[in-house]
Amino acid sequence: MRVEDLVYFCAPARLIVGAGTRAQLPDLLAHLGYRTGVLVTDTFFTGHTPWVSEYVAAASAAGIETLVYDGGMADPTTVLCDTATAALRAQLCGKTPDHVIALGGGSNIDLAKALCLTLPGGLPIRDFAGAKPAHACPLPLVALPTTSGTGSEATPGAILVDPDSATKIAVMDNALRPRIALIDPEFTYTCPPRVTADAGIDALTHALESFITIDSLAYPRHGNPDPAYSGRSALTMLFAREAIRLCARYLERAYRDGGDIEARTGMSYASLYAALSYGSAGLNAVHGIAYAVAGVTHRSHGSTNAVMLPYVLDALKQERHAELAEVARLFGIEDADEAQAVARLPPAIRALVERLGIPGDLAAFGIPENALPALAADALAVTRLAGAFPVADVPARYAAIVQRAWHGQLDATATAPGNRQAA
Ligand SMILES: NC(=O)c1ccc[n+]([C@@H]2O[C@H](COP(=O)([O-])OP(=O)(O)OC[C@H]3O[C@@H](n4cnc5c(N)ncnc54)[C@H](O)[C@@H]3O)[C@@H](O)[C@H]2O)c1
């Protein structure tokens, strides 16, 4: 509890978690009155797993008709969404489905979220960029995440690449939060190490970034009576803390041994808890700068977050000292001198990033030094994230962060072995 908090907490209406829980879904949907659905996935799931055909058969036995769309792709574009909308509407012959199911990682869940908006009227998804128009009523979404993870199964947003500008656009509204999020850790057992690492560091970033973001009292809600994000509170920090603890314990284990069921389950919970934190608290500089890094490098969402994470933590050592001391303890950094423990955290996180096979600085990540001013400017243009960075002079901090991230510079006072280059 924090006396000053102004909590505005939003989550999926139903959360179902556990190995094998996917088998419950057809009966639940029938019980809730759903009869015609669209299942959005990609060809990995139709071609290499039994999950789609098993679901469609069981749903049919429960009286639910399901049209499968397996054209999902990593980092879906607005063009993909519009093409899928047209193809599905043609197959549906004028009928509107009463629910949409997403099976896959954040990419398929985001595409399905966007389709919840476009399927009823056939409008291009760009018409919904930013806040959804008040009259638009999205179809109910059921999210079945297969990575741990983006947490898109608990958030209000869909992120799509706009091929015209090469940047990502967000479609954002609390009405886009899934009605049902079903987290069956067995879905993640087939994730290859690269996907496990990238999605896992994304979950850790969500937890850390929302743990140290702007407070709920200070969050700029701009008079919105139903804000999608509203700053951190004791409630969101509860979930963030546990997500960080689970990531510290299980992320590397799941990466090294995909058959480690305890680690896979731990990361399923970590991803969900991180989403229950950032899905209301919101994010800031790591994601803001990572979007700009992705615009230049086109590398995975998780890896672009990973390369920025140590440098943003390093930049917040003054403003979020107590929180970072707590995070350091969760990562097993014990130091009688608390300032030293805090200083050792960013190098330790960077060492983890590198052990997960991700470069530890922007130069190694493929960003040319002369691109840094534009990178900082592009990041600042994502005002919903820049405005939540809890520092006084955000432009100056962003500029310093990208410089230090390019040179691989972390605080000179840290004596941890992971700090290879002191500032
Ligand atoms: N809406 C949100 O709140 C939100 C938050 C974070 C990220 N995102 C978005 O999520 C996307 C990244 O999602 P992601 O990291 O989950 O990866 P992804 O969905 O892009 O999937 C990456 C690859 O892994 C494969 N894959 C997924 N699950 C698998 C499994 N169980 N077994 C084998 N292969 C599997 C996919 O088929 C795909 O080829 C980005 O586009 C990002 O912008 C959205």
PDB file of N, CA, C and O in Angstrom, residues 93-120:
ATOM      1  N   CYS A  93     -18.336 -14.824 -45.713  1.00  0.00           N
ATOM      2  CA  CYS A  93     -19.533 -14.526 -46.523  1.00  0.00           C
ATOM      3  C   CYS A  93     -20.542 -13.645 -45.784  1.00  0.00           C
ATOM      4  O   CYS A  93     -21.743 -13.986 -45.705  1.00  0.00           O
ATOM      5  N   GLY A  94     -20.052 -12.555 -45.214  1.00  0.00           N
ATOM      6  CA  GLY A  94     -20.975 -11.603 -44.595  1.00  0.00           C
ATOM      7  C   GLY A  94     -21.319 -11.903 -43.141  1.00  0.00           C
ATOM      8  O   GLY A  94     -21.946 -11.084 -42.469  1.00  0.00           O
ATOM      9  N   LYS A  95     -20.936 -13.084 -42.659  1.00  0.00           N
ATOM     10  CA  LYS A  95     -21.208 -13.390 -41.242  1.00  0.00           C
ATOM     11  C   LYS A  95     -20.099 -12.792 -40.375  1.00  0.00           C
ATOM     12  O   LYS A  95     -18.931 -12.844 -40.748  1.00  0.00           O
ATOM     13  N   THR A  96     -20.462 -12.236 -39.224  1.00  0.00           N
ATOM     14  CA  THR A  96     -19.430 -11.739 -38.307  1.00  0.00           C
ATOM     15  C   THR A  96     -19.226 -12.786 -37.211  1.00  0.00           C
ATOM     16  O   THR A  96     -20.201 -13.224 -36.594  1.00  0.00           O
ATOM     17  N   PRO A  97     -17.966 -13.217 -36.985  1.00  0.00           N
ATOM     18  CA  PRO A  97     -17.732 -14.198 -35.921  1.00  0.00           C
ATOM     19  C   PRO A  97     -18.053 -13.588 -34.558  1.00  0.00           C
ATOM     20  O   PRO A  97     -18.065 -12.362 -34.415  1.00  0.00           O
ATOM     21  N   ASP A  98     -18.330 -14.444 -33.558  1.00  0.00           N
ATOM     22  CA  ASP A  98     -18.616 -13.877 -32.238  1.00  0.00           C
ATOM     23  C   ASP A  98     -17.409 -13.901 -31.307  1.00  0.00           C
ATOM     24  O   ASP A  98     -17.494 -13.451 -30.169  1.00  0.00           O
ATOM     25  N   HIS A  99     -16.272 -14.426 -31.792  1.00  0.00           N
ATOM     26  CA  HIS A  99     -15.023 -14.326 -31.020  1.00  0.00           C
ATOM     27  C   HIS A  99     -13.836 -14.583 -31.933  1.00  0.00           C
ATOM     28  O   HIS A  99     -13.985 -15.149 -33.026  1.00  0.00           O
ATOM     29  N   VAL A 100     -12.656 -14.149 -31.475  1.00  0.00           N
ATOM     30  CA  VAL A 100     -11.396 -14.399 -32.186  1.00  0.00           C
ATOM     31  C   VAL A 100     -10.457 -15.067 -31.184  1.00  0.00           C
ATOM     32  O   VAL A 100     -10.395 -14.661 -30.015  1.00  0.00           O
ATOM     33  N   ILE A 101      -9.750 -16.108 -31.658  1.00  0.00           N
ATOM     34  CA  ILE A 101      -8.771 -16.784 -30.797  1.00  0.00           C
ATOM     35  C   ILE A 101      -7.384 -16.533 -31.382  1.00  0.00           C
ATOM     36  O   ILE A 101      -7.196 -16.639 -32.599  1.00  0.00           O
ATOM     37  N   ALA A 102      -6.433 -16.191 -30.527  1.00  0.00           N
ATOM     38  CA  ALA A 102      -5.039 -16.023 -30.969  1.00  0.00           C
ATOM     39  C   ALA A 102      -4.222 -17.154 -30.387  1.00  0.00           C
ATOM     40  O   ALA A 102      -4.224 -17.363 -29.168  1.00  0.00           O
ATOM     41  N   LEU A 103      -3.521 -17.892 -31.244  1.00  0.00           N
ATOM     42  CA  LEU A 103      -2.579 -18.911 -30.780  1.00  0.00           C
ATOM     43  C   LEU A 103      -1.203 -18.545 -31.323  1.00  0.00           C
ATOM     44  O   LEU A 103      -0.988 -18.523 -32.540  1.00  0.00           O
ATOM     45  N   GLY A 104      -0.261 -18.250 -30.438  1.00  0.00           N
ATOM     46  CA  GLY A 104       1.084 -17.906 -30.894  1.00  0.00           C
ATOM     47  C   GLY A 104       1.768 -16.948 -29.940  1.00  0.00           C
ATOM     48  O   GLY A 104       1.286 -16.690 -28.825  1.00  0.00           O
ATOM     49  N   GLY A 105       2.872 -16.389 -30.414  1.00  0.00           N
ATOM     50  CA  GLY A 105       3.583 -15.390 -29.627  1.00  0.00           C
ATOM     51  C   GLY A 105       2.901 -14.042 -29.757  1.00  0.00           C
ATOM     52  O   GLY A 105       1.778 -13.932 -30.272  1.00  0.00           O
ATOM     53  N   GLY A 106       3.609 -13.001 -29.302  1.00  0.00           N
ATOM     54  CA  GLY A 106       3.032 -11.659 -29.328  1.00  0.00           C
ATOM     55  C   GLY A 106       2.593 -11.238 -30.715  1.00  0.00           C
ATOM     56  O   GLY A 106       1.625 -10.491 -30.870  1.00  0.00           O
ATOM     57  N   SER A 107       3.284 -11.723 -31.749  1.00  0.00           N
ATOM     58  CA  SER A 107       2.936 -11.309 -33.116  1.00  0.00           C
ATOM     59  C   SER A 107       1.531 -11.771 -33.485  1.00  0.00           C
ATOM     60  O   SER A 107       0.723 -10.978 -33.994  1.00  0.00           O
ATOM     61  N   ASN A 108       1.231 -13.045 -33.247  1.00  0.00           N
ATOM     62  CA  ASN A 108      -0.103 -13.545 -33.615  1.00  0.00           C
ATOM     63  C   ASN A 108      -1.182 -12.938 -32.711  1.00  0.00           C
ATOM     64  O   ASN A 108      -2.303 -12.668 -33.167  1.00  0.00           O
ATOM     65  N   ILE A 109      -0.840 -12.717 -31.449  1.00  0.00           N
ATOM     66  CA  ILE A 109      -1.839 -12.117 -30.545  1.00  0.00           C
ATOM     67  C   ILE A 109      -2.141 -10.687 -30.991  1.00  0.00           C
ATOM     68  O   ILE A 109      -3.309 -10.270 -31.032  1.00  0.00           O
ATOM     69  N   ASP A 110      -1.104  -9.956 -31.386  1.00  0.00           N
ATOM     70  CA  ASP A 110      -1.341  -8.571 -31.831  1.00  0.00           C
ATOM     71  C   ASP A 110      -2.136  -8.530 -33.131  1.00  0.00           C
ATOM     72  O   ASP A 110      -3.023  -7.684 -33.305  1.00  0.00           O
ATOM     73  N   LEU A 111      -1.824  -9.443 -34.051  1.00  0.00           N
ATOM     74  CA  LEU A 111      -2.595  -9.488 -35.300  1.00  0.00           C
ATOM     75  C   LEU A 111      -4.062  -9.793 -34.983  1.00  0.00           C
ATOM     76  O   LEU A 111      -4.978  -9.152 -35.534  1.00  0.00           O
ATOM     77  N   ALA A 112      -4.277 -10.743 -34.081  1.00  0.00           N
ATOM     78  CA  ALA A 112      -5.658 -11.106 -33.732  1.00  0.00           C
ATOM     79  C   ALA A 112      -6.383  -9.932 -33.065  1.00  0.00           C
ATOM     80  O   ALA A 112      -7.563  -9.679 -33.335  1.00  0.00           O
ATOM     81  N   LYS A 113      -5.662  -9.198 -32.208  1.00  0.00           N
ATOM     82  CA  LYS A 113      -6.273  -8.015 -31.571  1.00  0.00           C
ATOM     83  C   LYS A 113      -6.728  -7.024 -32.635  1.00  0.00           C
ATOM     84  O   LYS A 113      -7.827  -6.462 -32.570  1.00  0.00           O
ATOM     85  N   ALA A 114      -5.846  -6.803 -33.617  1.00  0.00           N
ATOM     86  CA  ALA A 114      -6.182  -5.857 -34.685  1.00  0.00           C
ATOM     87  C   ALA A 114      -7.384  -6.362 -35.474  1.00  0.00           C
ATOM     88  O   ALA A 114      -8.290  -5.586 -35.825  1.00  0.00           O
ATOM     89  N   LEU A 115      -7.428  -7.670 -35.721  1.00  0.00           N
ATOM     90  CA  LEU A 115      -8.552  -8.241 -36.477  1.00  0.00           C
ATOM     91  C   LEU A 115      -9.863  -8.131 -35.690  1.00  0.00           C
ATOM     92  O   LEU A 115     -10.940  -8.040 -36.293  1.00  0.00           O
ATOM     93  N   CYS A 116      -9.787  -8.125 -34.374  1.00  0.00           N
ATOM     94  CA  CYS A 116     -11.004  -7.925 -33.565  1.00  0.00           C
ATOM     95  C   CYS A 116     -11.653  -6.577 -33.909  1.00  0.00           C
ATOM     96  O   CYS A 116     -12.869  -6.419 -33.817  1.00  0.00           O
ATOM     97  N   LEU A 117     -10.804  -5.608 -34.310  1.00  0.00           N
ATOM     98  CA  LEU A 117     -11.334  -4.291 -34.686  1.00  0.00           C
ATOM     99  C   LEU A 117     -11.788  -4.237 -36.140  1.00  0.00           C
ATOM    100  O   LEU A 117     -12.783  -3.597 -36.469  1.00  0.00           O
ATOM    101  N   THR A 118     -11.027  -4.908 -37.032  1.00  0.00           N
ATOM    102  CA  THR A 118     -11.281  -4.721 -38.467  1.00  0.00           C
ATOM    103  C   THR A 118     -12.302  -5.702 -39.037  1.00  0.00           C
ATOM    104  O   THR A 118     -12.956  -5.385 -40.029  1.00  0.00           O
ATOM    105  N   LEU A 119     -12.434  -6.893 -38.441  1.00  0.00           N
ATOM    106  CA  LEU A 119     -13.344  -7.886 -39.047  1.00  0.00           C
ATOM    107  C   LEU A 119     -14.802  -7.427 -39.123  1.00  0.00           C
ATOM    108  O   LEU A 119     -15.468  -7.661 -40.138  1.00  0.00           O
ATOM    109  N   PRO A 120     -15.332  -6.760 -38.076  1.00  0.00           N
ATOM    110  CA  PRO A 120     -16.752  -6.395 -38.170  1.00  0.00           C
ATOM    111  C   PRO A 120     -17.062  -5.449 -39.337  1.00  0.00           C
ATOM    112  O   PRO A 120     -18.082  -5.618 -40.003  1.00  0.00           O
TER     113      PRO A 120
END
